[in-house]
XYZ file of C-alpha atoms in Angstrom:
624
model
C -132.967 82.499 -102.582
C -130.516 79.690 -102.286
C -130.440 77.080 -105.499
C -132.366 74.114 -103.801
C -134.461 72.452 -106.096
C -138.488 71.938 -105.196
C -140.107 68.616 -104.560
C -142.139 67.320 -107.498
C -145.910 68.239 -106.524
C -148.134 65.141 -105.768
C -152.088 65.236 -106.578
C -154.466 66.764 -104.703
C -155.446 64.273 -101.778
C -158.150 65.395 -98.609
C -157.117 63.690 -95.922
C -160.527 61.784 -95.607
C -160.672 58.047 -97.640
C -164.351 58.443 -97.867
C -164.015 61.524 -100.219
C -163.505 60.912 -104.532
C -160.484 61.872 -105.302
C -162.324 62.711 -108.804
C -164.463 65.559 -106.930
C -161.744 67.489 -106.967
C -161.241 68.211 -110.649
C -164.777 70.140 -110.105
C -163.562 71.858 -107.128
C -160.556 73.461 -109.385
C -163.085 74.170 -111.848
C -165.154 76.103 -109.417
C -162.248 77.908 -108.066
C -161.344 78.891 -112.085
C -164.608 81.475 -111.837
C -163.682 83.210 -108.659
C -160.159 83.481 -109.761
C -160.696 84.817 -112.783
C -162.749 87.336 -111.789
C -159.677 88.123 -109.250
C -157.386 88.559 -111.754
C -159.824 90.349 -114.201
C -159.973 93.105 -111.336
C -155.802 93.318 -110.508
C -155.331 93.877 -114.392
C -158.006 96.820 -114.214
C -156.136 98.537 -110.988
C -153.823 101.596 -111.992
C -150.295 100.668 -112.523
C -149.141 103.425 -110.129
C -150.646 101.878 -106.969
C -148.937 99.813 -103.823
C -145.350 99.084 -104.168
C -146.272 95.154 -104.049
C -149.284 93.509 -105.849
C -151.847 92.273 -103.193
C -150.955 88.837 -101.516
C -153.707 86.247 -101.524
C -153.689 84.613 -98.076
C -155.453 81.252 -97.726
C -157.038 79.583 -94.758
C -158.457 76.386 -94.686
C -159.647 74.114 -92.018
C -157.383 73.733 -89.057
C -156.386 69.900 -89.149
C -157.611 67.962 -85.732
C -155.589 66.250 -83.130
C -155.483 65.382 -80.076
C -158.986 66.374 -78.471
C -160.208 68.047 -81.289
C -162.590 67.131 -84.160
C -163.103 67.611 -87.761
C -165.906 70.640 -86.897
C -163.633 72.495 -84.280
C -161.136 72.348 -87.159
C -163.639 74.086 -89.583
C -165.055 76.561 -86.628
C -161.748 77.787 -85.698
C -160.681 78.272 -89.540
C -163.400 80.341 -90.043
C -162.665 82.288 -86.342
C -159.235 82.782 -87.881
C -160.010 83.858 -91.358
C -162.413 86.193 -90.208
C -159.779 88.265 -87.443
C -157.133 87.881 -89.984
C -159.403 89.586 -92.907
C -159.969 92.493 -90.208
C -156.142 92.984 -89.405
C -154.605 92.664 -92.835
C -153.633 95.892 -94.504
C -155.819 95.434 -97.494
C -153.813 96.990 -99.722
C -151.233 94.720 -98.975
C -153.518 91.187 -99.144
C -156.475 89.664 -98.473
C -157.804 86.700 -97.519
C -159.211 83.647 -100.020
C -162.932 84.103 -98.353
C -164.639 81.343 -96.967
C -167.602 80.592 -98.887
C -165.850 80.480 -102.015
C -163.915 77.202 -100.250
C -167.079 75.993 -98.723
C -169.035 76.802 -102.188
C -166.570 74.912 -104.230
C -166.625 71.598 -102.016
C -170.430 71.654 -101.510
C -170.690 71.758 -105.676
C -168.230 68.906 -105.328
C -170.335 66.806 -103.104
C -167.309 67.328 -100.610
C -168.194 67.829 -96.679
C -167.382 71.329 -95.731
C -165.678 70.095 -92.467
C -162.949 67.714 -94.422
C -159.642 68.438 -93.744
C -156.464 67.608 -95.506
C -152.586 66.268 -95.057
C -149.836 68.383 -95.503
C -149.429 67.449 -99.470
C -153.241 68.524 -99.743
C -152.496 71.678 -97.990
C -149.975 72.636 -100.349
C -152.081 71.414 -103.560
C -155.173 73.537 -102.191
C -152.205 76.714 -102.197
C -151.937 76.267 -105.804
C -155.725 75.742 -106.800
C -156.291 78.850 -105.437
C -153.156 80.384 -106.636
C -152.550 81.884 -103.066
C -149.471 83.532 -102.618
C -149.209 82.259 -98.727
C -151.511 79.432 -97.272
C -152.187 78.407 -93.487
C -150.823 74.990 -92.790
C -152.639 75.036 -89.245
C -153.832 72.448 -86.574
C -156.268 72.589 -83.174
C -155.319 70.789 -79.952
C -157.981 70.413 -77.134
C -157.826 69.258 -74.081
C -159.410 70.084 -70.189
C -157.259 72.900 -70.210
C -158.303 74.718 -73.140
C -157.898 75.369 -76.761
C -153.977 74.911 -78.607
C -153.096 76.176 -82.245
C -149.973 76.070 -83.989
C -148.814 75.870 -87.709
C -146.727 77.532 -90.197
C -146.863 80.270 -92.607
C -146.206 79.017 -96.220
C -145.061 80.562 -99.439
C -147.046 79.276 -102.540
C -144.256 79.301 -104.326
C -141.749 77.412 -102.417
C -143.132 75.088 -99.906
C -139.627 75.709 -98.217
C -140.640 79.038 -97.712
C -142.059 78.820 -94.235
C -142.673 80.833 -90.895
C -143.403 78.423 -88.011
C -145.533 80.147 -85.507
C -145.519 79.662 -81.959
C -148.094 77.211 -80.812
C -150.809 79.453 -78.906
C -152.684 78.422 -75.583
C -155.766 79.949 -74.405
C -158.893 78.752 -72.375
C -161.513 78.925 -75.507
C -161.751 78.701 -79.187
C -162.548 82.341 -79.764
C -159.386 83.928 -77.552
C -157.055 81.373 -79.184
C -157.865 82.136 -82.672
C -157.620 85.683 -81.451
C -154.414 85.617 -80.274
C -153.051 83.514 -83.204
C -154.765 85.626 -85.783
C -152.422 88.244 -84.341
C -149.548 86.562 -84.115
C -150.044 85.393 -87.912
C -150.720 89.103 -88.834
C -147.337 89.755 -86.815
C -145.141 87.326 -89.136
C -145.893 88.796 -92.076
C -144.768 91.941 -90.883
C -141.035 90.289 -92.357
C -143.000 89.762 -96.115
C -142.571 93.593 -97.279
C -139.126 93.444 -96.365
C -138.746 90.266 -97.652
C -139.916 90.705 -101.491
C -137.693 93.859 -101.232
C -134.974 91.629 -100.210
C -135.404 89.024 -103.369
C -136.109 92.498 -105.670
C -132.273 93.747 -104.640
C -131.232 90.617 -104.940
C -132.436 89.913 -108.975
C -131.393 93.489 -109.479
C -127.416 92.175 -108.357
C -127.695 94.967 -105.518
C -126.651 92.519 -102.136
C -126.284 95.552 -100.121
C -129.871 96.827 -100.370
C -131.134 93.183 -100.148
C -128.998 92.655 -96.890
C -130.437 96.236 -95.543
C -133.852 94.824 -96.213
C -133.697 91.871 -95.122
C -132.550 92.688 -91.482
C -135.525 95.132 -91.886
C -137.591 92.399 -91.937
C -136.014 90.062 -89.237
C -136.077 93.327 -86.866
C -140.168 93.399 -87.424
C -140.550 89.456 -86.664
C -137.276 88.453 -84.643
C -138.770 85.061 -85.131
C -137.981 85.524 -88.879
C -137.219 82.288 -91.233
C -138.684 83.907 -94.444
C -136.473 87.482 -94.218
C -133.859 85.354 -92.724
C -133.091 83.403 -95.715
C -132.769 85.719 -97.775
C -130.673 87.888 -95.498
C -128.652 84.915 -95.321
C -128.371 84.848 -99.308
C -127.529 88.071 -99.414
C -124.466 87.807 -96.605
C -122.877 84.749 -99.134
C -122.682 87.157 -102.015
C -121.065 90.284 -100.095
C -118.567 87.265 -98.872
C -119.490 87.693 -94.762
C -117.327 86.213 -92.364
C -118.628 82.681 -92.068
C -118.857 83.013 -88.702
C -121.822 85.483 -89.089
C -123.282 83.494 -91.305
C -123.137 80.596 -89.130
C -124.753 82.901 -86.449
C -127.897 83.733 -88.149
C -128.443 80.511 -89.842
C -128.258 78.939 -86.498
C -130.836 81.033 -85.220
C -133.038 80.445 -88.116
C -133.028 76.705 -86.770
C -133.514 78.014 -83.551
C -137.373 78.793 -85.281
C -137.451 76.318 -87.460
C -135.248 73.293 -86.846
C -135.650 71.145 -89.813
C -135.936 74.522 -92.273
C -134.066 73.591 -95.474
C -132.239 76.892 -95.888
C -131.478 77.070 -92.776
C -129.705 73.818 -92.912
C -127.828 74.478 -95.810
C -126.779 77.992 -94.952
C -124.899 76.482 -91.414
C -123.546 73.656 -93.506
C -122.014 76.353 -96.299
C -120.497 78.307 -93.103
C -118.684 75.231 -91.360
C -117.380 74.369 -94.836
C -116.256 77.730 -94.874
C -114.671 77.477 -91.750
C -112.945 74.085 -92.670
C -115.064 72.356 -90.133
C -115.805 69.434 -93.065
C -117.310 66.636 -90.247
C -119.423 69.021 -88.936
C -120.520 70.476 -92.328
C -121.466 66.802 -93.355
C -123.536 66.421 -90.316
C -125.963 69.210 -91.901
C -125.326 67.915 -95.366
C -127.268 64.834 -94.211
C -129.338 67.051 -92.240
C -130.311 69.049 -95.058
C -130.564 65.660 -97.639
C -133.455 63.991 -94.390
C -135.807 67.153 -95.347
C -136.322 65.522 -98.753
C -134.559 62.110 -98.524
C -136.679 60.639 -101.640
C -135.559 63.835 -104.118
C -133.177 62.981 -106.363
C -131.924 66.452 -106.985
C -131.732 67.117 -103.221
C -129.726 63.921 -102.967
C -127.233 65.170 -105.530
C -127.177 68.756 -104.145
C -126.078 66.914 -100.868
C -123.388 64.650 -102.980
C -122.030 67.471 -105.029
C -121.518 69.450 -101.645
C -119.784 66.666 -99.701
C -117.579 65.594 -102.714
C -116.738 69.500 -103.148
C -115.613 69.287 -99.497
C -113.334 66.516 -99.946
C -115.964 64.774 -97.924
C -115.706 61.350 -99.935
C -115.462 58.959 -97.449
C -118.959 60.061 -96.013
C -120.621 60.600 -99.620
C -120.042 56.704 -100.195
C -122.979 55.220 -99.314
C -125.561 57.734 -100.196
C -123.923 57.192 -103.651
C -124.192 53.503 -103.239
C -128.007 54.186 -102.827
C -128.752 56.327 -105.474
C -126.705 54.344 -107.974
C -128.599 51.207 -106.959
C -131.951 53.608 -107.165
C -131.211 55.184 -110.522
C -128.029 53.442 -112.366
C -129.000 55.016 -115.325
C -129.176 58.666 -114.473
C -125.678 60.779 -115.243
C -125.545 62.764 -112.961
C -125.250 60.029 -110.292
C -122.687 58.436 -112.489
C -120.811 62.309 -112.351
C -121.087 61.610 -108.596
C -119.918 57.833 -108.304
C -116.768 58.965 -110.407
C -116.207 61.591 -108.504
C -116.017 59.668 -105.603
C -114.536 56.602 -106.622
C -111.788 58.702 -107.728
C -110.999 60.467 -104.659
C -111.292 57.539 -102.970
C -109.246 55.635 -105.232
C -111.754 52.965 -105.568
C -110.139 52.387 -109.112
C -112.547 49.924 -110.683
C -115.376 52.466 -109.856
C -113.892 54.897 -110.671
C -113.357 53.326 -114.334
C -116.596 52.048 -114.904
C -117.775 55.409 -114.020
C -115.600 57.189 -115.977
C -116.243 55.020 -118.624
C -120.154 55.626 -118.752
C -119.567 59.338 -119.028
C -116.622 58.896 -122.027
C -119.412 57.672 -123.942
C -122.114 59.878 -123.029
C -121.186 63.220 -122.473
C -120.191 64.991 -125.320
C -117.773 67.551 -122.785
C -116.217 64.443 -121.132
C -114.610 63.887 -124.876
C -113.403 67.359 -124.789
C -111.988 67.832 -121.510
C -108.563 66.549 -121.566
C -108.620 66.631 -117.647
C -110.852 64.371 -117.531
C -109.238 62.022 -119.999
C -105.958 62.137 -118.198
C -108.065 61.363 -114.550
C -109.699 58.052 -116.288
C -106.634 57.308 -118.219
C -104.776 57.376 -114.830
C -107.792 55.043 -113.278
C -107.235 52.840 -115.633
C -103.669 52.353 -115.049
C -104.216 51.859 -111.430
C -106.566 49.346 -111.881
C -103.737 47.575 -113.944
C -105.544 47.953 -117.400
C -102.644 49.265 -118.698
C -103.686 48.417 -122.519
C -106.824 50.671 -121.990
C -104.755 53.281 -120.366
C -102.126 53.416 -123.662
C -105.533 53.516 -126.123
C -106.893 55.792 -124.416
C -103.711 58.372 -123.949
C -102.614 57.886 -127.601
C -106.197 59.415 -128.882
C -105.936 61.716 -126.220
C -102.228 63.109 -127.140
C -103.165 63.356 -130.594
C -106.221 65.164 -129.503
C -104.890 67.749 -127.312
C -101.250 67.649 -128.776
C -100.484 70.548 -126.464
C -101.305 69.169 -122.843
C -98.109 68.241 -121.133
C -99.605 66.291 -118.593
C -101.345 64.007 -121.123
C -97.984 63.324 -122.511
C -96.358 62.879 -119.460
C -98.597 59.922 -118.118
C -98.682 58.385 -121.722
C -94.948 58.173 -121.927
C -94.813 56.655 -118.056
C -97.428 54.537 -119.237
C -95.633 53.394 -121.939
C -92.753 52.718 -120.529
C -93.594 51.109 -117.443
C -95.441 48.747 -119.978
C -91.970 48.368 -121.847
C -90.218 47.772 -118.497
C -92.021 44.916 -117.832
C -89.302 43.139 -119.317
C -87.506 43.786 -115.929
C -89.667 41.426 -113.810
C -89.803 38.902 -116.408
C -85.597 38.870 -115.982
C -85.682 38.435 -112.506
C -88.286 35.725 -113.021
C -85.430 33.877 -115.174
C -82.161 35.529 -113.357
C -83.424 36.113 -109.373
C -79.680 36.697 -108.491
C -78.205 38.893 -111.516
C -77.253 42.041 -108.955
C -77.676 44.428 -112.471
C -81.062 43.530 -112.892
C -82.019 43.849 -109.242
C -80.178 47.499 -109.108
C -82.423 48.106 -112.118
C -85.349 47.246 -110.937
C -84.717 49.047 -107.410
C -84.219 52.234 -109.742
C -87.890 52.119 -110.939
C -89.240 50.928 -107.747
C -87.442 54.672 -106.356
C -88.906 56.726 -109.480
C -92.437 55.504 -108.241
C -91.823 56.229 -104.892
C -91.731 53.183 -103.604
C -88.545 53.369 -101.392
C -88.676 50.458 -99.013
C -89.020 48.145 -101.322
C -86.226 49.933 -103.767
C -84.076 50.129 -100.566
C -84.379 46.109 -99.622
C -83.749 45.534 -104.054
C -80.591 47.315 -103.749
C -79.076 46.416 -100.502
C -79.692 42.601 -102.118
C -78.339 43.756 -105.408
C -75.187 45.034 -103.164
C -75.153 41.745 -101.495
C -74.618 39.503 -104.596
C -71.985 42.176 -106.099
C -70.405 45.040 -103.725
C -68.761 46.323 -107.070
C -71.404 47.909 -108.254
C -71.119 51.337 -109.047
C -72.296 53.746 -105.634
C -74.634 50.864 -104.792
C -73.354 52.757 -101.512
C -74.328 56.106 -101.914
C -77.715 54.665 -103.090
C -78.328 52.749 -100.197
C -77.696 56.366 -98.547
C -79.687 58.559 -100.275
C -83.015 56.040 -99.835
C -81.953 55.662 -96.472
C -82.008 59.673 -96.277
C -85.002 59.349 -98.384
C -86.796 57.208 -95.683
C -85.294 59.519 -92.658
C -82.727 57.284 -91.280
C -79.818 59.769 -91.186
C -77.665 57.439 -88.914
C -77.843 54.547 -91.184
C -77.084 56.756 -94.275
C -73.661 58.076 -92.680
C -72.682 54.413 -91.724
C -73.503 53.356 -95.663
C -71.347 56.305 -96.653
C -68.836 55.000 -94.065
C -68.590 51.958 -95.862
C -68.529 53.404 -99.107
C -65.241 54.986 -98.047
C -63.658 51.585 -97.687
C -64.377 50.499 -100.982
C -65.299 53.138 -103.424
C -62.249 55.004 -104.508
C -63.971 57.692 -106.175
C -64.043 59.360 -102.849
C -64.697 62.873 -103.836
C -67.888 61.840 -104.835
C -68.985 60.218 -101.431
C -67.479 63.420 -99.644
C -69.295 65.853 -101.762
C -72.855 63.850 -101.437
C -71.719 63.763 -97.385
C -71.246 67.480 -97.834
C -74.684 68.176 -99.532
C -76.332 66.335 -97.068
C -73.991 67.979 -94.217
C -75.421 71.611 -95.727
C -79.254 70.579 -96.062
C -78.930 69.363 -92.204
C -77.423 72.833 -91.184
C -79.856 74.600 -93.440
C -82.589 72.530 -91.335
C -80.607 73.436 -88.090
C -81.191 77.274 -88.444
C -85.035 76.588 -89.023
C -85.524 74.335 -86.107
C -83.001 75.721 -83.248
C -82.709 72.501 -81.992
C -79.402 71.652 -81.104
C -79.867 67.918 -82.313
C -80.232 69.047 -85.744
C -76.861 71.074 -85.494
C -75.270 67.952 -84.009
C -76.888 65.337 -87.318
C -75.370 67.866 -89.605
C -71.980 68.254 -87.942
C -71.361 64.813 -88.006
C -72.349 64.556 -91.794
C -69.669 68.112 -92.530
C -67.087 66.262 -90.533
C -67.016 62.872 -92.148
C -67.039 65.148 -95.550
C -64.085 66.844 -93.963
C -62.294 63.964 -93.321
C -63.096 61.745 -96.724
C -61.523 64.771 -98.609
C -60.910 68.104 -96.763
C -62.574 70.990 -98.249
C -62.945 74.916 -97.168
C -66.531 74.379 -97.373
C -66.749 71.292 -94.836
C -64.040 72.968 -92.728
C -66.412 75.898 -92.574
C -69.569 74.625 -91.962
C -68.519 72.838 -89.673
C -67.278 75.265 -87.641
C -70.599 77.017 -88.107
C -72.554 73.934 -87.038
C -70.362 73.443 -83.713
C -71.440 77.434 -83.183
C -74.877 76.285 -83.645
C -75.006 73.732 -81.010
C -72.932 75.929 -78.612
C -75.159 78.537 -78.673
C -78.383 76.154 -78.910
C -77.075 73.848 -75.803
C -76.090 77.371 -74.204
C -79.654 78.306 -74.642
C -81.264 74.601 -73.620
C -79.478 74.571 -70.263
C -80.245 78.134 -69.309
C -84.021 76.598 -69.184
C -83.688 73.756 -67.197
C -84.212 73.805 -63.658
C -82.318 70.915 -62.812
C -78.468 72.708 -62.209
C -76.458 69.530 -62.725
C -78.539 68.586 -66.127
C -78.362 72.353 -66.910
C -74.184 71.511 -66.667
C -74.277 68.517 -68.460
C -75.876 69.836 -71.131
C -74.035 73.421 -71.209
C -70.339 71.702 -71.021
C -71.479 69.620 -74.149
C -72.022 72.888 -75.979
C -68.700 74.449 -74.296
C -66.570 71.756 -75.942
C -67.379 72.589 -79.143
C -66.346 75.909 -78.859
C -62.779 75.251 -80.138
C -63.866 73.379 -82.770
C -65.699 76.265 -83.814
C -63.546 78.546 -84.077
C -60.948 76.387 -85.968
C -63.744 75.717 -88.723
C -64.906 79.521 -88.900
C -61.112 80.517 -89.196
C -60.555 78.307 -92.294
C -63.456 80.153 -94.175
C -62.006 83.920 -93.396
C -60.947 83.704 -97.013
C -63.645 82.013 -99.090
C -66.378 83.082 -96.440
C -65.136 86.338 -95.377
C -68.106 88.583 -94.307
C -70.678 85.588 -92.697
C -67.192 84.236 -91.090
C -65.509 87.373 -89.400
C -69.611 87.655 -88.110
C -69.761 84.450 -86.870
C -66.149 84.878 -85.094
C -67.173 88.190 -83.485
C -70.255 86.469 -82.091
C -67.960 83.511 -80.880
C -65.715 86.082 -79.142
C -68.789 87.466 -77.285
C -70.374 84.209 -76.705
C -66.918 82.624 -75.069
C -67.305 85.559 -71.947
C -70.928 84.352 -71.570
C -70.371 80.739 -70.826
C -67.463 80.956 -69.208
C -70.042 83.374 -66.293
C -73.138 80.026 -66.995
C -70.934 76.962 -66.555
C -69.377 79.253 -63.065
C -73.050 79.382 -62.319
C -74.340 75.607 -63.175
C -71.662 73.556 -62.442
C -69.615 75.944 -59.844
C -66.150 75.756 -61.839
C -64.466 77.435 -65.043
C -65.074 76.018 -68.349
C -61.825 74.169 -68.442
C -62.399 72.548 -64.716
C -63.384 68.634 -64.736
């Protein structure tokens, strides 16, 4: 069955003030006697009998409501017990008889009538050691007689089969009719315990065969159902399927725990995360005051990446139980994710000191190391990397941080000298280089263009400015930086060869995207390489971008509808044809096979728009 923990069991309570609470230690020694003499008589049976040991099954006394009274509570138990004793299979189970649960309250003083809540109901279960119990209640009204209740497990009080409320005009009918349809849920049960067998044996397959078994006997199924469901998880079904059946296991039991879980597991599956939190908190309002329910909800959203959500149920249970770790494990988790950095340090910090494997997880280390340099406790970040480095002397990534940490301390030196020299142009071009290695461009982009400002010597201050304004995707403003760099910088085979990387990477982008924009960004970059300092290279790629937005425009204006845009857009493209050719000429040496197969295509493309531009604009490529 799925890993959900059980709620902590709560003393036995009947559901009457007026009855000791201190009677009922002599009820469970009554109930000792009979038990005993139970189990006395399974140990004598042979051990090659019934492929199940005989379920106990115990009814108690239908709880009143509306209508109804404590007496037509006890009268329709006993109607209930009795037709359910007659249907059973009794090699299969039998039925905790009455008089031993009348017996053992009259010997308690306790009236014979008294009903109980739902805790008491579950607490009887286990002082009679019944492997299912009744959770019933009687409705009664002019029209007649209503029951309804749920079929419980004894050992999981999650276990449950709702059964449909029944209607009938009199007592005796009704508890006919739901004696029957009790007797017809447990038809799943065989199945069922064959299910869980296959399943502790590590054979899914013959779980998942027995478990449909049992949902095919009870459609209605919750208690075959889960396990079916288990068993789908570990042969890795399509979530969808799982999603499927879970949801009609809800359909019978909306608020059934495994239920819940198993269509929160599937969404998550599916990558539907806000839906899958939905039934997280679902799932968490079955039990909201179980601490292990709470974290089985936490661990699943944080798994999920569903931090944001997880907040404030952490919030809660750190404020309920601030000293239990695993809710720490939980707060750092999601303090970290979040980046909620002093959190996530005081978190981290609680588990440094004690959890033995947080002090031997160098992951770990390296996560709180890094909170505590983004929380600007960059002294506790160095302390804690050097111990770490010499701990795990062959982590990289421990290293790594430690010497960014380290020097970013050292380089504090460079704010400092701005704080005494605001306008030295070095320092600022300095201090615009860490701001880039950080990743903080706009703010390295504004340094340098004022570090340019006070000195315009500085050393491809220009092609810096172009490569964060590349960085920062402003390809217009980078080629008018490298414009300027022309004027100025005489090292111009640099400024042509960045123009020409950048030229290449644009093309390169061009034959991913067919758009004929990209093919015109990277043309203009190849050209202005071209021109700064010709090379066979530039010449050629250029040629190979004007192809590009020939045939792209081609292409764009054969889908418009509008003619006269269609021309527009398709004489743009025809211009470029010479240009072209002239660049996919120059490269017949250096480029010789991808430029004689450009050039071919060129010749057959030339044909072809001289026929489209006759057709959109009514003239010959070379008419106005």
């Amino acid at each position: 069955m799925p890993a959900l923990p059980t709620s902590r069991r709560t003393p036995i309570h009947p559901a009457h003030s007026h009855v000791p609470y201190a009677r009922w230690l002599t009820v469970i020694a009554c109930v000792a006697l009979a038990i005993a003499d139970r189990t006395i008589a399974a140990q004598a049976r042979p051990t090659d009998g019934p492929e199940f040991a005989r379920q106990s099954v115990l009814i108690v006394n239908f709880t009143p409501r509306a209508g109804a009274d404590v007496k037509a509570g006890k009268r329709v138990a006993d109607e209930v017990r009795g037709r359910v004793s007659r249907l059973l299979i009794k090699t299969e189970a039998d039925v905790v008889k009455g008089y031993l649960i009348a017996r053992a309250m009259e010997e308690s003083s306790l009236n014979p009538d008294s009903t109980f809540s739902p805790t008491a109901f579950r607490a009887m279960g286990s002082v009679f050691r019944a492997d299912e119990y009744l959770q019933a209640y009687i409705g009664m009204d002019s029209s007649g007689v209503r029951l309804w209740g749920e079929l419980v497990l004894g050992r999981d009080e999650r276990m449950r089969q709702p059964l449909p409320a029944i209607r009938a005009p009199s007592l005796d009918s009704a508890a006919e009719l739901f004696a029957r349809e009790l007797i017809a849920a447990r038809g799943q049960l065989v199945p069922q315990r064959r299910c869980e067998n296959a399943l502790n044996a590590g054979q899914a397959s013959r779980a998942e065969a027995a478990a449909r078994a049992g949902v095919a006997a009870y459609p209605r199924s919750t208690l075959a159902r889960a396990c079916l469901l288990t068993s789908m998880r570990q042969l890795r079904a399509p979530a969808t399927e799982i999603l499927a059946e879970a949801r009609k296991m809800l359909a019978a039991d909306s608020t059934n725990p495994y239920g819940i879980e198993a269509v929160a597991l599937a969404l998550d599956g599916m990558q539907q995360t806000d839906a899958a939190a939905d039934m997280w908190f679902r799932l968490l309002a079955t039990d909201s005051t179980n601490l292990t329910v709470a974290l089985h909800v936490a661990r699943a959203l944080n798994d999920d990446g569903n931090t944001k959500v997880v907040e404030p149920l952490i919030a809660r249970l750190s404020a309920k139980y601030p000293n239990d770790i695993s809710v720490t494990e939980q707060r750092w988790r999601t303090s970290f994710r979040n980046r909620d950095w002093p959190k996530a340090v005081s978190s981290g910090e609680v588990l440094l000191a004690r959890v033995p494997s947080a002090r031997t997880d160098s992951s770990f280390q390296l996560a709180l190391a890094t909170a505590y340099r983004e929380s600007k406790r960059t002294l506790k970040a160095i302390e804690l990397l050097a111990r770490a480095t010499a701990q795990f002397p062959k982590d990289a990534r421990l290293y790594t941080l430690y010497a960014q940490v380290v020097r970013a301390e050292a380089d504090s030196v460079i704010p400092r000298g701005l704080a005494l020299f605001p306008n030295s142009a070095e320092l600022l071009a300095v201090q615009a280089r860490e701001l880039r290695t950080v990743g903080k461009l706009p703010e390295s982009l504004e340094l340098t263009r004022k570090a340019m400002a006070l000195d315009s010597s500085l050393k491809r201050g220009h092609l810096v400015i172009a490569q964060l304004e590349l960085d920062l995707g402003h390809p217009d403003s980078a080629l008018a930086s490298l414009r300027r760099a022309a004027l100025v910088d005489p090292d111009t085979a640099t400024i042509a060869q960045f123009a020409l990387a950048s030229g290449n990477a644009f093309y390169r982008n061009a034959n991913s995207s067919q758009l004929s924009s990209d093919y015109r960004l990277a043309l203009r970059f190849l050209a202005f390489s071209d021109t700064v300092r010709t090379s066979p290279q530039a010449r050629f790629l250029s040629g190979a971008a004007a192809l590009g937005i020939a045939r792209t425009a081609l292409n764009d204006a054969t889908q418009r509808t509008d003619k006269t845009e269609s021309c527009r857009i398709a004489r743009s493209g025809a211009e470029l044809l010479p240009a072209a050719r002239t660049g996919l000429t120059s490269g017949i040496e250096t480029y010789a096979g991808m430029a004689r197969q450009s050039l071919d295509y060129l010749e057959k493309l030339g044909p072809y728009y001289e026929d489209r531009l006759k057709a959109f604009c009514g003239a010959s490529p070379s008419s106005p």
